[in-house]
Short mmCIF file of C-alpha atoms in Angstrom, two decimals:
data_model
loop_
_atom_site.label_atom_id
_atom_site.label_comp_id
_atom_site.label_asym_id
_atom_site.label_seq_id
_atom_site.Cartn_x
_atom_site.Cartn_y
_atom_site.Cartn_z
CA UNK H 256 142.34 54.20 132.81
CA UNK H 257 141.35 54.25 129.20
CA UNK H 258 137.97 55.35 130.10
CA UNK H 259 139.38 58.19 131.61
CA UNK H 260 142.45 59.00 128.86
CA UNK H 261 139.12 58.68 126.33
CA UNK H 262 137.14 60.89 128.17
CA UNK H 263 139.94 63.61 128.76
CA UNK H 264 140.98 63.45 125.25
CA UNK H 265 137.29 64.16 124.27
CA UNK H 266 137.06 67.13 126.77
CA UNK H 267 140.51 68.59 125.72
CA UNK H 268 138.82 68.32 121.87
CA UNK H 269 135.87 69.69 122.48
CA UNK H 270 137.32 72.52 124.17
CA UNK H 271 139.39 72.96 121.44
CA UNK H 272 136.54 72.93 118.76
CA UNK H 273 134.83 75.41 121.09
CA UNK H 274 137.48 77.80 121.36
CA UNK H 275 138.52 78.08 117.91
CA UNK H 276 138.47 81.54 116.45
CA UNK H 277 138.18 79.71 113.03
CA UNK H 278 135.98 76.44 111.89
CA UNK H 279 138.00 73.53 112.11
CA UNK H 280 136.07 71.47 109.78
CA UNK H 281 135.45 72.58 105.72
CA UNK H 282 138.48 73.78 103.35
CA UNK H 283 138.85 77.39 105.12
CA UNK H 284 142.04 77.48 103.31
CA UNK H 285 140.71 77.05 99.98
CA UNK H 286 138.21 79.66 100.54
CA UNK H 287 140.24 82.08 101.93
CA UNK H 288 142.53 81.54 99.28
CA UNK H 289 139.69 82.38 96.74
CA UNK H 290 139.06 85.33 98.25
CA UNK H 291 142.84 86.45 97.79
CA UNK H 292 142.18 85.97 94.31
CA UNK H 293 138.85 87.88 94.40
CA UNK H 294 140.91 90.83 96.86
CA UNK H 295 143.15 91.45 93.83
CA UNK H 296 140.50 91.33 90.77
CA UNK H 297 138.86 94.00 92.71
CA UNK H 298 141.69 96.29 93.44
CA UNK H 299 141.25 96.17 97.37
CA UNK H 300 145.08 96.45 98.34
CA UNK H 301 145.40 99.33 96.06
CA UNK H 302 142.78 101.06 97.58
CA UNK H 303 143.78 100.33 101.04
CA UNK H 304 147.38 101.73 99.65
CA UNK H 305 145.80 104.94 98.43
CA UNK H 306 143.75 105.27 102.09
CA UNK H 307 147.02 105.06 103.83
CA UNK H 308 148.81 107.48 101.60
CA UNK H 309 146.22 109.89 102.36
CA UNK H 310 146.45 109.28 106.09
CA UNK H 311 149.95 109.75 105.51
CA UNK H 312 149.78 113.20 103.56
CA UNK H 313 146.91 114.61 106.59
CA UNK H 314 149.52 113.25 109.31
CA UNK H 315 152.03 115.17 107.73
CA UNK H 316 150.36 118.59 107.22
CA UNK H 317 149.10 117.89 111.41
CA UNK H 318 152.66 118.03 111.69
CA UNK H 319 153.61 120.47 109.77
CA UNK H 320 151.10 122.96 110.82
CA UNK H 321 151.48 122.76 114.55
CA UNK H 322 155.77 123.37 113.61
CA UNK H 323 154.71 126.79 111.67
CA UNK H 324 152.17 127.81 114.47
CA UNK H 325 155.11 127.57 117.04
CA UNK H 326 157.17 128.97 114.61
CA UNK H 327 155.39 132.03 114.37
CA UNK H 328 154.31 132.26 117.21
CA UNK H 329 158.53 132.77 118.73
CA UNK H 330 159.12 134.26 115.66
CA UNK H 331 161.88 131.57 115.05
CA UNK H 332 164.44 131.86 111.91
CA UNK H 333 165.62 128.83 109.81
CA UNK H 334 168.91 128.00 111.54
CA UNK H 335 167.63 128.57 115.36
CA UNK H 336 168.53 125.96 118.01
CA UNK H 337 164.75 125.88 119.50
CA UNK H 338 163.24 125.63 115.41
CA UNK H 339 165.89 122.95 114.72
CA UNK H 340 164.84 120.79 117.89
CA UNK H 341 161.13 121.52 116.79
CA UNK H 342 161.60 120.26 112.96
CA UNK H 343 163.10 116.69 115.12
CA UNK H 344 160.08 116.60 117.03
CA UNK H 345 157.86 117.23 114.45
CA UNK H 346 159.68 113.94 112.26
CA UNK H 347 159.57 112.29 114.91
CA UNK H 348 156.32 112.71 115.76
CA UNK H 349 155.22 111.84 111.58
CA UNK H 350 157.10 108.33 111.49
CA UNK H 351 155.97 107.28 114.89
CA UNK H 352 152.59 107.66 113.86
CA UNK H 353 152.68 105.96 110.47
CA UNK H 354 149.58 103.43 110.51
CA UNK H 355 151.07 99.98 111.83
CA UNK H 356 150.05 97.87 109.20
CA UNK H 357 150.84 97.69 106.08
CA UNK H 358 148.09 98.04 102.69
CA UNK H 359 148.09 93.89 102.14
CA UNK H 360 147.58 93.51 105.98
CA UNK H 361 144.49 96.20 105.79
CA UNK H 362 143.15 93.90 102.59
CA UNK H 363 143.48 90.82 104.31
CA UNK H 364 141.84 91.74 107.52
CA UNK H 365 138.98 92.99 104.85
CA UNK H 366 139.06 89.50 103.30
CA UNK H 367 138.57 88.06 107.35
CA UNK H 368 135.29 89.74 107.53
CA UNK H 369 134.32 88.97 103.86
CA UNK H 370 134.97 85.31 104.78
CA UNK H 371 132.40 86.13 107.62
CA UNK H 372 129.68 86.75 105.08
CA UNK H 373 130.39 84.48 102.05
CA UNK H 374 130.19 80.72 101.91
CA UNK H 375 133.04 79.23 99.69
CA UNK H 376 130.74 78.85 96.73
CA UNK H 377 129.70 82.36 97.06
CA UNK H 378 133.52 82.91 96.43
CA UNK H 379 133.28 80.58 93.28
CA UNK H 380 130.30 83.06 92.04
CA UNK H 381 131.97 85.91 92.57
CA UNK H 382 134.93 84.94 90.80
CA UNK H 383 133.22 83.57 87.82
CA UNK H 384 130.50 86.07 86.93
CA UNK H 385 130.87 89.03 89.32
CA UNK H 386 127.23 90.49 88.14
CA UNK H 387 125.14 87.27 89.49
CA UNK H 388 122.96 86.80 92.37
CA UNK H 389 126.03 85.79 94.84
CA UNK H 390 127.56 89.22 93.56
CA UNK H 391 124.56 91.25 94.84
CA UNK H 392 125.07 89.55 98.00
CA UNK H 393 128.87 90.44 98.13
CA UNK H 394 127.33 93.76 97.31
CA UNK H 395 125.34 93.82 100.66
CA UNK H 396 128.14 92.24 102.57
CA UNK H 397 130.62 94.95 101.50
CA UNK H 398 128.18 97.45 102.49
CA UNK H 399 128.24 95.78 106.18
CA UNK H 400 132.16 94.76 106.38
CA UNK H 401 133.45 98.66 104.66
CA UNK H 402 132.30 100.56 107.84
CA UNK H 403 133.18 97.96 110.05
CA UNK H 404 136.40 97.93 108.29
CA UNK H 405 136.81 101.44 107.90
CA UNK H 406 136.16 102.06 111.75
CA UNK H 407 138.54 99.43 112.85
CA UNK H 408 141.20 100.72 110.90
CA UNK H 409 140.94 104.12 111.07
CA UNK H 410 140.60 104.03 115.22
CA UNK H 411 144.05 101.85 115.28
CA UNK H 412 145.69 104.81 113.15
CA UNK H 413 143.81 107.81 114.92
CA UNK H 414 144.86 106.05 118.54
CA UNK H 415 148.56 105.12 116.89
CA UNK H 416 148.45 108.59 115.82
CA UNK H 417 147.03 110.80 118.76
CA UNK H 418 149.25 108.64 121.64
CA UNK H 419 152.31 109.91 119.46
CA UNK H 420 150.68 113.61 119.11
CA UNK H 421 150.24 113.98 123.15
CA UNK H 422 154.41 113.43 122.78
CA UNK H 423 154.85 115.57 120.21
CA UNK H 424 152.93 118.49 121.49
CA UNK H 425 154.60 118.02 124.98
CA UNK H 426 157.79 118.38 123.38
CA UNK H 427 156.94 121.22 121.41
CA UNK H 428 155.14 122.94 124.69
CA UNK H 429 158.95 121.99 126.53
CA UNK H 430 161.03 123.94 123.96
CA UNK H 431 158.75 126.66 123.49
CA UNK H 432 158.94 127.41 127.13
CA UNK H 433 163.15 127.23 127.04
CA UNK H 434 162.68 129.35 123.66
CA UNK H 435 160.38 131.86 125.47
CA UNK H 436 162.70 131.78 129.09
CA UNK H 437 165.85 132.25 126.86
CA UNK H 438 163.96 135.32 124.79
CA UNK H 439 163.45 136.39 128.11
CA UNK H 440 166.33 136.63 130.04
CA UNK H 441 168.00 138.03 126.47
CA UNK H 442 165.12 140.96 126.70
CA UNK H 443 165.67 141.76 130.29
CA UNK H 444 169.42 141.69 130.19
CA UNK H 445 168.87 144.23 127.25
CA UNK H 446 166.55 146.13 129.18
CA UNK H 447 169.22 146.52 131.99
CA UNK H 448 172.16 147.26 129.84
CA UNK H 449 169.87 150.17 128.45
CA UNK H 450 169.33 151.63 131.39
CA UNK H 451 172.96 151.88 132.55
CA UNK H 452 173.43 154.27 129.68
#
């Protein structure tokens, strides 16, 4: 019986030790803390917070731009049932496809694949004396983990950001038609009481 507790208890372990997304054995923690520390002497969470306010400004004038085209296009005033609905759709559309993450969550998924690339005492280099040879190193790692990083991010925002868009433009396409249908049957009734004249 112990045999068998022993040798289930070793299986369920090394399973365990096999499976781990992380390593189970070294101070992870205390490296990962480290490169909090070196995330904030180098300004990444700002920079992540100026990428998503430009993402932010570009969703925006998407949105924007796709309200005046339908705008124009029905020749649609300020207070007009059909433009009001549109200027909804069009907010609605903006907030639901706000990146979902926030600047520090962008940073530490950066720090992640950092941690990929750096041993702990890399880390200590960096922090220390930025300029020596664990710093070119971080150099070259950035230079592999930014695109990576970049892509990743940017194709959860584009997707967040496009699903919402297919919406939006539906929406727009359903009032437009109404809009159009309404114009219409105004024009044709017009047309009529014309010709009664």
């Amino acid at each position: 019986m112990r045999k068998i507790l022993s040798n289930s208890t070793l299986l369920i372990y090394a399973l365990v030790v096999l499976t781990s997304p992380r390593p189970l054995f070294g101070d992870d923690a205390s490296k990962r803390a480290k490169l909090g520390e070196l995330m904030t002497l180098q300004g990444r969470e700002e920079i992540a917070e100026q990428q998503l306010q430009v993402y932010k400004k570009q969703t925006l004038e998407l949105a924007s731009k796709a309200l005046e085209q339908y705008r124009t296009a029905l020749n649609l005033a300020d207070n007009d049932p059909y433009y009001t609905r549109m200027v909804a759709a069009s907010q609605r559309f903006y907030e639901a496809s706000l990146p979902p993450f926030t600047a520090a969550e962008a940073t530490n998924f950066y720090a992640d694949l950092m941690a990929e690339h750096l041993s702990e005492a890399d880390v200590d280099a960096l922090l220390a004396f930025y300029k020596s040879s664990a710093g070119q190193r971080a150099i070259e790692a950035a230079k592999k983990v930014g695109p990576q990083w970049q892509e990743n991010i940017g194709k959860k925002a584009q997707e967040s950001a496009m699903g919402q868009y297919k919406e939006f433009q539906a929406e727009m396409v359903k009032i437009a038609a109404e809009c159009e249908a309404e114009q219409n049957a105004g024009n044709k009734q017009a047309e009529r009481r014309g010709g009664k004249h």
